[in-house]
XYZ file of C-alpha atoms in Angstrom:
259
model
C 40.873 -5.475 -16.834
C 41.138 -2.059 -18.480
C 37.990 -0.318 -19.640
C 38.995 -0.337 -23.324
C 39.336 -4.124 -23.083
C 35.773 -4.345 -21.781
C 34.176 -2.629 -24.772
C 34.104 -5.750 -27.018
C 32.455 -7.726 -24.210
C 29.842 -5.013 -23.659
C 29.126 -4.870 -27.399
C 28.831 -8.655 -27.485
C 26.376 -8.623 -24.571
C 24.310 -5.904 -26.250
C 24.172 -7.844 -29.535
C 23.185 -11.027 -27.699
C 20.397 -9.304 -25.773
C 19.103 -7.384 -28.798
C 18.990 -10.469 -31.028
C 17.137 -12.535 -28.418
C 14.776 -9.635 -27.713
C 13.992 -9.342 -31.418
C 12.883 -12.974 -31.383
C 10.554 -12.404 -28.433
C 9.136 -9.221 -30.000
C 8.589 -10.586 -33.515
C 4.849 -10.087 -34.150
C 4.909 -12.568 -37.050
C 6.478 -15.454 -35.118
C 4.370 -17.933 -33.152
C 4.879 -18.666 -29.465
C 6.246 -22.180 -29.976
C 8.785 -20.997 -32.533
C 9.906 -18.174 -30.253
C 10.470 -20.572 -27.352
C 12.296 -23.014 -29.621
C 14.672 -20.338 -30.896
C 15.302 -18.912 -27.445
C 16.095 -22.381 -26.149
C 18.538 -22.748 -29.026
C 20.083 -19.463 -27.920
C 20.526 -20.819 -24.409
C 22.134 -24.027 -25.644
C 24.624 -22.039 -27.704
C 25.262 -19.676 -24.793
C 26.224 -22.631 -22.607
C 28.395 -24.181 -25.293
C 26.091 -27.177 -25.670
C 24.877 -26.519 -29.191
C 26.268 -27.779 -32.462
C 27.669 -24.439 -33.550
C 24.519 -23.461 -35.474
C 25.223 -20.104 -37.135
C 21.598 -19.109 -36.511
C 22.671 -18.606 -32.896
C 25.934 -16.817 -33.677
C 25.290 -14.004 -31.200
C 24.908 -16.570 -28.415
C 28.020 -18.420 -29.571
C 29.921 -15.132 -29.445
C 28.567 -14.492 -25.965
C 29.750 -17.910 -24.825
C 33.299 -17.060 -25.895
C 33.074 -13.611 -24.318
C 31.974 -15.064 -20.982
C 34.837 -17.553 -21.036
C 37.310 -14.736 -21.626
C 35.844 -12.291 -19.097
C 35.012 -14.852 -16.409
C 31.509 -13.445 -15.934
C 28.795 -15.957 -15.037
C 26.344 -16.907 -17.813
C 23.478 -16.571 -15.327
C 22.773 -12.953 -16.257
C 22.313 -13.935 -19.904
C 20.188 -16.926 -18.906
C 17.955 -14.664 -16.808
C 17.446 -12.412 -19.828
C 16.442 -15.411 -21.907
C 13.950 -16.388 -19.196
C 12.427 -12.907 -19.490
C 12.205 -13.186 -23.271
C 10.550 -16.599 -22.975
C 8.112 -15.047 -20.525
C 7.363 -12.302 -23.053
C 6.460 -15.007 -25.547
C 3.791 -16.534 -23.301
C 2.725 -13.817 -20.850
C 1.191 -10.444 -21.653
C -0.400 -9.339 -18.376
C 0.906 -8.810 -14.817
C -1.267 -9.338 -11.761
C 0.161 -6.623 -9.530
C 3.230 -4.477 -8.818
C 5.163 -7.376 -7.284
C 4.514 -9.470 -10.395
C 5.792 -6.656 -12.612
C 8.916 -6.141 -10.488
C 9.581 -9.881 -10.635
C 9.559 -9.606 -14.413
C 12.020 -6.706 -14.231
C 14.294 -8.887 -12.086
C 14.722 -11.063 -15.183
C 14.373 -8.527 -17.999
C 16.318 -5.554 -16.602
C 18.356 -6.355 -13.487
C 20.679 -8.802 -15.315
C 21.988 -5.938 -17.463
C 23.231 -4.017 -14.445
C 24.525 -7.164 -12.784
C 26.490 -8.090 -15.879
C 28.108 -4.640 -15.980
C 28.945 -4.815 -12.281
C 30.565 -8.232 -12.650
C 32.396 -7.274 -15.824
C 33.959 -4.305 -14.031
C 34.885 -6.436 -11.034
C 32.564 -4.610 -8.653
C 31.368 -6.326 -5.441
C 28.005 -8.090 -5.362
C 26.866 -5.624 -2.696
C 26.047 -3.216 -5.525
C 23.379 -5.524 -6.952
C 20.421 -4.288 -4.921
C 20.682 -0.635 -5.935
C 21.590 -1.601 -9.474
C 18.488 -3.787 -9.675
C 16.348 -0.825 -8.629
C 17.824 1.501 -11.261
C 17.490 -1.086 -14.014
C 13.894 -1.827 -13.009
C 13.064 1.885 -13.058
C 14.554 2.239 -16.543
C 12.647 -0.802 -17.792
C 9.351 0.469 -16.412
C 9.953 3.934 -17.867
C 10.541 2.335 -21.250
C 7.309 0.368 -20.927
C 5.366 3.563 -20.213
C 7.010 5.282 -23.185
C 5.839 2.428 -25.443
C 2.569 1.665 -23.695
C 0.441 2.222 -26.780
C 2.613 0.420 -29.325
C 3.215 -2.560 -27.007
C -0.528 -3.068 -26.753
C -1.273 -2.543 -30.444
C 1.530 -4.649 -31.935
C 2.167 -7.297 -29.259
C -0.932 -7.214 -27.018
C 1.339 -6.676 -24.022
C 0.413 -4.504 -21.060
C 3.143 -3.785 -18.541
C 0.794 -2.340 -15.924
C -0.397 -3.965 -12.673
C -3.791 -5.399 -13.560
C -5.163 -4.869 -10.060
C -4.528 -1.141 -10.546
C -6.173 -1.325 -13.966
C -9.285 -2.783 -12.336
C -9.223 -0.342 -9.418
C -9.081 2.633 -11.802
C -11.802 1.201 -14.048
C -9.480 1.241 -17.057
C -10.617 -0.525 -20.233
C -7.456 -1.734 -21.974
C -8.944 -0.912 -25.355
C -8.318 2.712 -24.404
C -4.618 2.069 -24.994
C -5.541 2.348 -28.675
C -6.572 5.975 -28.177
C -4.517 9.020 -29.079
C -4.706 10.416 -25.571
C -4.878 8.994 -22.067
C -8.254 8.679 -20.397
C -8.594 9.767 -16.747
C -8.526 6.083 -15.743
C -5.286 5.450 -17.629
C -3.787 8.626 -16.200
C -4.557 7.306 -12.717
C -2.801 3.990 -13.398
C 0.151 5.841 -14.905
C 0.420 7.994 -11.788
C 0.397 4.956 -9.493
C 3.054 3.335 -11.659
C 5.180 6.483 -11.631
C 5.031 6.517 -7.828
C 6.433 2.999 -7.859
C 9.149 4.019 -10.325
C 10.039 6.975 -8.116
C 10.582 4.598 -5.209
C 12.877 2.458 -7.368
C 14.856 5.559 -8.324
C 15.089 6.588 -4.696
C 16.539 3.192 -3.807
C 19.196 3.549 -6.516
C 20.120 7.202 -5.982
C 23.566 6.548 -4.487
C 24.520 3.574 -6.639
C 27.237 5.524 -8.441
C 28.936 6.363 -5.133
C 29.303 2.676 -4.267
C 31.147 1.798 -7.487
C 34.939 1.729 -7.466
C 35.291 2.121 -11.247
C 35.286 5.860 -11.948
C 34.085 5.395 -15.512
C 31.240 3.063 -14.521
C 30.343 5.388 -11.660
C 30.072 8.405 -13.977
C 28.077 6.471 -16.572
C 25.721 5.241 -13.857
C 25.295 8.768 -12.520
C 24.383 10.009 -16.005
C 21.913 7.160 -16.537
C 20.285 7.974 -13.208
C 19.827 11.620 -14.229
C 18.320 10.546 -17.562
C 15.892 8.248 -15.750
C 14.907 11.072 -13.403
C 14.239 13.431 -16.292
C 12.205 10.877 -18.214
C 10.199 10.153 -15.082
C 9.435 13.861 -14.780
C 8.400 14.119 -18.427
C 6.083 11.137 -18.109
C 4.379 12.839 -15.175
C 3.927 16.019 -17.199
C 3.025 14.527 -20.587
C 0.778 11.920 -22.177
C 2.640 8.898 -23.663
C -0.325 8.124 -25.915
C -0.415 11.545 -27.545
C 3.326 11.744 -28.222
C 6.488 9.744 -27.780
C 8.183 10.829 -24.576
C 11.919 11.289 -25.070
C 14.678 13.706 -24.134
C 15.872 16.472 -26.412
C 19.561 16.877 -27.196
C 19.692 19.770 -24.749
C 18.052 17.700 -22.012
C 20.455 14.824 -22.648
C 23.402 17.211 -22.450
C 22.062 18.652 -19.206
C 21.664 15.172 -17.696
C 25.204 14.286 -18.765
C 26.700 17.402 -17.216
C 24.756 16.941 -13.983
C 25.590 13.244 -13.882
C 29.314 13.808 -14.359
C 29.373 16.605 -11.780
C 27.516 14.472 -9.231
C 29.729 11.503 -9.943
C 32.963 13.436 -9.628
C 31.897 15.015 -6.346
C 31.676 11.609 -4.711
C 35.029 10.466 -6.090
C 37.284 13.452 -5.462
């Protein structure tokens, strides 16, 4: 399947994931209602619903999956993560957090790999990159996630070991205890990035390989900025110049392994 023919499927997947995520993240919606709507999404995804237009994004995804031949499991895993978000706001340890990422982040990479007809052997490194990106995003939003949704995507055993009071996530700057937990988390993210470093080289699709290489460089740069800056005092993001630099480096690295 040509890349330009994949774009509608990718857009459909993005719309499906975003709509379901918005349900899970709605601060005004109760837990039971969130679960009910997400279950309706899953029914529509599997073609078992009654065509309810409230689940149009899932209905569209069902048709997309039929056309592309990609398994619905990746979408179902995402829905499991969103249901988990509706009922769970704390994570016991690093393994618990990574298990969440296996549902909330890894399916995105797996879907892209399957859509491009890549072998399953790429899953492991893709899972690591997606987990790293998810965890980086959680650190970027650590304050707002706590204030608006009462969610803390940090290993609670590390929180206890550092003597961190979660109320400090309401502050405008990180306390020494929070900085310690952030550093431990960033070490874990660095390991995930190390495991995914050569993912782009294992992909046969040149376009997907280059895009993956760019994403990896962006993740590396964000990781560096989180080590050097405080996510409570300002939103950590890349400037246009930094994004351009990551793109150039990513393309150059990707092309070197292909030609």
